[in-house]
Each structure stands twice: as C-alpha cells, then as structure tokens.
Amino acid sequence: MSVLSGYKRFKKYLRTGGGYKLCSEWTKSDSVEMTDGSTLQESMDTVVSDVESTQNDITDVYNELKTSLGGMTFGVDAAGRYGYIKAGADTVTPFKKNDWETLTTENIKWGTISYDLGVSGKGNGHETQYSSYTSPWSSLLLSGVPGQMIIGTTINVLASGYAGIYSVKLEDGVDGYGHKANRVIVTIKSESTAPDHVKFTLNLAVYVPS
C-alpha cells in the first residue's frame, strides 16, 4: 500500500473480535493547530476579543453622537415618517421636508380658485383664439408657507359660450422669495368671432410641510 501524501480524507478503523470498528481520536481545542500556527482555542479567543472590541467601539460612537446632539435621538412616528426625539420626550417630531414616500393626509390641504377667463373675439372670420390664466405660486396659496406644493387639481366649468377648456397643466418654478414652487396654468380655446369666456373653479390639493 502506498504512503499517504499531502492532504487526504480517510477514516481510521480498529480490528476487533467483532470486526472493524471506526476509531475516533480524542482531541481538544487547545491541541488543534491552525494554519497560522496558533491553536483553535487561541483563534476563538481572538475572535471573541475582536467582537467585544467592535461592540465597545459602536457603543462609544453612539454615546458620543447622542451627547453631541444634546441627548436627541431619531425614530419613526405612527404615520411612518422619520423624525427626531428630543431629550426626555417620548414622541417623534417628523423632519420638515417634502417626503412624498411618507405623505399623509394631515399634510394635504384643499383649496379652490374661481375665475372667469375671456377672449376678445376676432370680428370677421373664425380664427382660433387662446387665452390663459395662471394661478399664484403654491407658496402663496396658504399663508405663504414655504415648501408647499400643488400635487393635484381638478376643474369644474361653471359657464361658457362657444369656448372650452383647452389644457390644464402644472408649471414648476421659483417664487419671488426664492422658494421652490409650482402653479396651475389653464388655457381656453375659442373659434367664435364674438367675445367669449369660460367661468371655472379649480380644486387644488396642496402639500403643506408639517
């Protein structure tokens, strides 16, 4: 039989009166040698020590951060919005930002704008005419709160002649105070030779930061 060389998998058996029995050698963690020369027990002690050291480092960072924030921590409120918890408080104060993923009904306000939009008429011929109405910027709709945005609108036509609604669209921009905002532009279309108009009401859904 050839001599075993290198790393081989084999099992040792003992010949007994009852036949060959599998022989399992007894060993301990401090007698098993690792590839770096240390014992298995020494390697396990090193792993445990490293884990404890990492846990202590994490605790130190958490305590330092909490101290630098004056005891303030972070959390999530019942509506699923991220926020902060003041030192000694139990409630979460949501961050004030346009967070569409955690939008809740308490951040939505409803408003209406009524307007009578007219065209002058062309006299001779049936040239197509357009006329547009532009709403105030969203930041000016509800007490001038910065950060509010129009997130939806419907329109009800109350009265009209031959003219009709051509388009309703939202336009993004910046108001006179430098706040990001948007507004609604309503355009009517008429092919009447005489003056015409469309009287309408805009129903607005406005997002207002907490």
Coordinates of C-alpha atoms in Angstrom, one line a residue:
M1 CA 0.0 0.0 0.0
S2 CA 1.4 3.4 -0.9
V3 CA 2.3 6.0 1.7
L4 CA -0.3 8.8 2.2
S5 CA 1.0 12.2 0.9
G6 CA -0.5 15.7 1.1
Y7 CA -4.0 16.2 2.5
K8 CA -6.2 13.1 2.2
R9 CA -9.5 12.2 3.6
F10 CA -9.5 8.9 5.4
K11 CA -11.0 7.2 8.4
K12 CA -9.2 5.0 10.9
Y13 CA -10.6 1.6 11.9
L14 CA -9.5 -0.8 14.6
R15 CA -9.7 -4.6 14.1
T16 CA -11.6 -6.2 17.0
G17 CA -13.0 -9.6 17.7
G18 CA -16.3 -8.3 16.4
G19 CA -14.9 -6.9 13.2
Y20 CA -13.5 -3.5 12.3
K21 CA -14.7 -0.6 14.4
L22 CA -14.4 3.1 13.5
C23 CA -11.7 4.8 15.6
S24 CA -12.3 8.4 16.6
E25 CA -9.3 10.1 18.2
W26 CA -10.0 12.4 21.2
T27 CA -8.7 16.0 20.9
K28 CA -9.2 19.4 22.5
S29 CA -9.4 22.9 21.1
D30 CA -6.0 23.8 22.6
S31 CA -4.4 20.9 20.7
V32 CA -5.8 21.6 17.2
E33 CA -3.3 23.7 15.2
M34 CA -4.5 26.4 12.8
T35 CA -2.6 27.3 9.6
D36 CA -1.0 30.3 11.2
G37 CA 0.5 28.2 14.0
S38 CA -2.0 29.1 16.7
T39 CA -4.3 26.7 18.4
L40 CA -8.1 26.6 17.7
Q41 CA -8.7 27.9 21.3
E42 CA -6.3 30.9 20.7
S43 CA -8.1 31.7 17.4
M44 CA -11.5 31.6 19.1
D45 CA -10.2 33.8 22.0
T46 CA -9.0 36.3 19.4
V47 CA -12.4 36.3 17.6
V48 CA -14.3 36.9 20.8
S49 CA -11.9 39.7 21.8
D50 CA -12.4 41.4 18.4
V51 CA -16.2 41.2 18.6
E52 CA -16.2 42.7 22.1
S53 CA -13.9 45.5 21.0
T54 CA -16.1 46.3 18.0
Q55 CA -19.2 46.3 20.2
N56 CA -17.4 48.7 22.6
D57 CA -16.4 51.0 19.7
I58 CA -20.1 51.1 18.5
T59 CA -21.3 52.0 22.0
D60 CA -18.7 54.7 22.3
V61 CA -19.7 56.2 18.9
Y62 CA -23.4 56.1 19.8
N63 CA -22.8 57.7 23.2
E64 CA -20.6 60.4 21.6
L65 CA -23.2 61.1 18.9
K66 CA -26.1 61.3 21.5
T67 CA -24.0 63.7 23.7
S68 CA -23.2 65.9 20.7
L69 CA -26.9 66.1 19.8
G70 CA -27.9 67.1 23.3
G71 CA -29.5 63.8 24.1
M72 CA -31.6 63.8 20.9
T73 CA -32.2 60.5 19.1
F74 CA -34.0 59.5 16.0
G75 CA -37.1 57.4 15.3
V76 CA -40.3 56.9 13.2
D77 CA -43.7 58.1 14.1
A78 CA -47.1 56.3 13.8
A79 CA -47.5 57.6 10.3
G80 CA -44.2 56.1 9.2
R81 CA -42.4 59.4 8.9
Y82 CA -38.8 59.7 10.0
G83 CA -38.0 62.3 12.7
Y84 CA -36.2 63.2 15.9
I85 CA -36.9 62.6 19.6
K86 CA -36.0 65.4 21.9
A87 CA -34.1 64.6 25.1
G88 CA -36.7 63.4 27.7
A89 CA -39.5 63.2 25.2
D90 CA -41.5 60.2 24.0
T91 CA -42.9 61.4 20.8
V92 CA -41.2 61.6 17.3
T93 CA -41.1 65.0 15.7
P94 CA -41.1 64.5 11.8
F95 CA -38.5 66.2 9.8
K96 CA -39.8 69.1 7.8
K97 CA -39.2 68.2 4.2
N98 CA -41.1 67.2 1.1
D99 CA -41.1 63.5 1.7
W100 CA -43.5 62.1 -0.9
E101 CA -43.0 58.4 0.2
T102 CA -44.3 59.2 3.7
L103 CA -47.0 61.6 2.7
T104 CA -50.0 61.5 5.0
T105 CA -53.5 63.2 4.9
E106 CA -52.5 65.6 7.6
N107 CA -50.1 67.2 5.1
I108 CA -52.8 67.7 2.4
K109 CA -54.9 70.9 2.4
W110 CA -57.7 71.6 -0.1
G111 CA -58.3 75.0 -1.8
T112 CA -60.4 76.4 -4.6
I113 CA -59.8 79.3 -7.1
S114 CA -62.6 80.6 -9.2
Y115 CA -62.0 82.7 -12.4
D116 CA -63.8 84.0 -15.5
L117 CA -61.4 83.8 -18.4
G118 CA -62.4 85.5 -21.6
V119 CA -61.3 86.1 -25.3
S120 CA -61.9 89.2 -27.3
G121 CA -63.3 87.7 -30.5
K122 CA -61.9 88.3 -34.0
G123 CA -64.8 90.0 -35.7
N124 CA -64.5 88.6 -39.2
G125 CA -63.6 85.0 -39.8
H126 CA -63.3 82.1 -37.4
E127 CA -59.7 82.3 -36.3
T128 CA -58.9 80.1 -33.3
Q129 CA -58.1 82.1 -30.2
Y130 CA -56.5 81.0 -27.0
S131 CA -56.4 82.7 -23.6
S132 CA -54.7 81.6 -20.4
Y133 CA -55.0 82.0 -16.6
T134 CA -52.0 81.5 -14.3
S135 CA -52.6 80.8 -10.6
P136 CA -50.4 82.2 -7.8
W137 CA -47.3 80.2 -6.9
S138 CA -48.1 77.4 -4.5
S139 CA -46.0 79.1 -1.7
L140 CA -48.5 81.9 -1.7
L141 CA -51.7 79.9 -1.6
L142 CA -51.9 79.1 2.1
S143 CA -50.5 81.8 4.3
G144 CA -47.2 81.9 2.4
V145 CA -45.8 78.7 3.9
P146 CA -42.5 77.8 2.1
G147 CA -42.2 74.3 0.8
Q148 CA -45.9 73.7 0.0
M149 CA -46.6 72.3 -3.5
I150 CA -49.7 71.7 -5.6
I151 CA -49.9 67.9 -6.1
G152 CA -53.2 67.6 -7.9
T153 CA -56.1 69.6 -9.4
T154 CA -59.5 69.2 -11.0
I155 CA -61.5 71.8 -12.8
N156 CA -65.3 72.5 -12.9
V157 CA -66.7 74.6 -15.7
L158 CA -69.5 76.8 -14.4
A159 CA -70.4 78.7 -17.5
S160 CA -69.2 79.1 -21.1
G161 CA -70.2 80.2 -24.6
Y162 CA -68.6 78.6 -27.5
A163 CA -65.2 78.4 -25.8
G164 CA -63.9 75.4 -23.9
I165 CA -61.0 74.3 -21.7
Y166 CA -58.0 73.5 -23.9
S167 CA -55.4 72.5 -21.3
V168 CA -54.7 72.4 -17.5
K169 CA -51.1 71.9 -16.5
L170 CA -48.7 72.4 -13.6
E171 CA -45.6 74.5 -14.1
D172 CA -42.6 74.3 -11.7
G173 CA -40.5 77.3 -10.8
V174 CA -39.4 79.6 -8.1
D175 CA -41.5 82.3 -6.4
G176 CA -40.4 85.9 -5.7
Y177 CA -38.8 84.9 -2.4
G178 CA -36.6 82.2 -3.9
H179 CA -38.8 79.3 -2.7
K180 CA -39.3 76.3 -5.0
A181 CA -42.9 76.3 -6.0
N182 CA -45.4 75.4 -8.8
R183 CA -48.6 76.9 -10.2
V184 CA -51.5 75.9 -12.4
I185 CA -52.0 77.3 -16.0
V186 CA -55.5 77.0 -17.5
T187 CA -55.9 77.7 -21.2
I188 CA -59.2 78.1 -23.1
K189 CA -59.8 77.8 -26.8
S190 CA -62.5 79.6 -28.9
E191 CA -63.3 79.9 -32.5
S192 CA -66.1 82.4 -32.1
T193 CA -66.0 85.8 -33.9
A194 CA -67.6 87.4 -30.9
P195 CA -66.1 87.8 -27.4
D196 CA -66.4 84.6 -25.4
H197 CA -65.5 83.3 -22.0
V198 CA -65.2 80.2 -19.7
K199 CA -66.0 80.6 -16.0
F200 CA -64.4 77.8 -13.9
T201 CA -63.4 76.7 -10.5
L202 CA -60.0 75.0 -9.8
N203 CA -60.0 72.5 -7.0
L204 CA -56.4 72.2 -5.6
A205 CA -54.7 69.5 -3.5
V206 CA -51.8 71.3 -1.8
Y207 CA -49.0 69.5 0.1
V208 CA -48.0 71.6 3.2
P209 CA -44.9 70.6 5.2
S210 CA -45.5 69.7 8.9

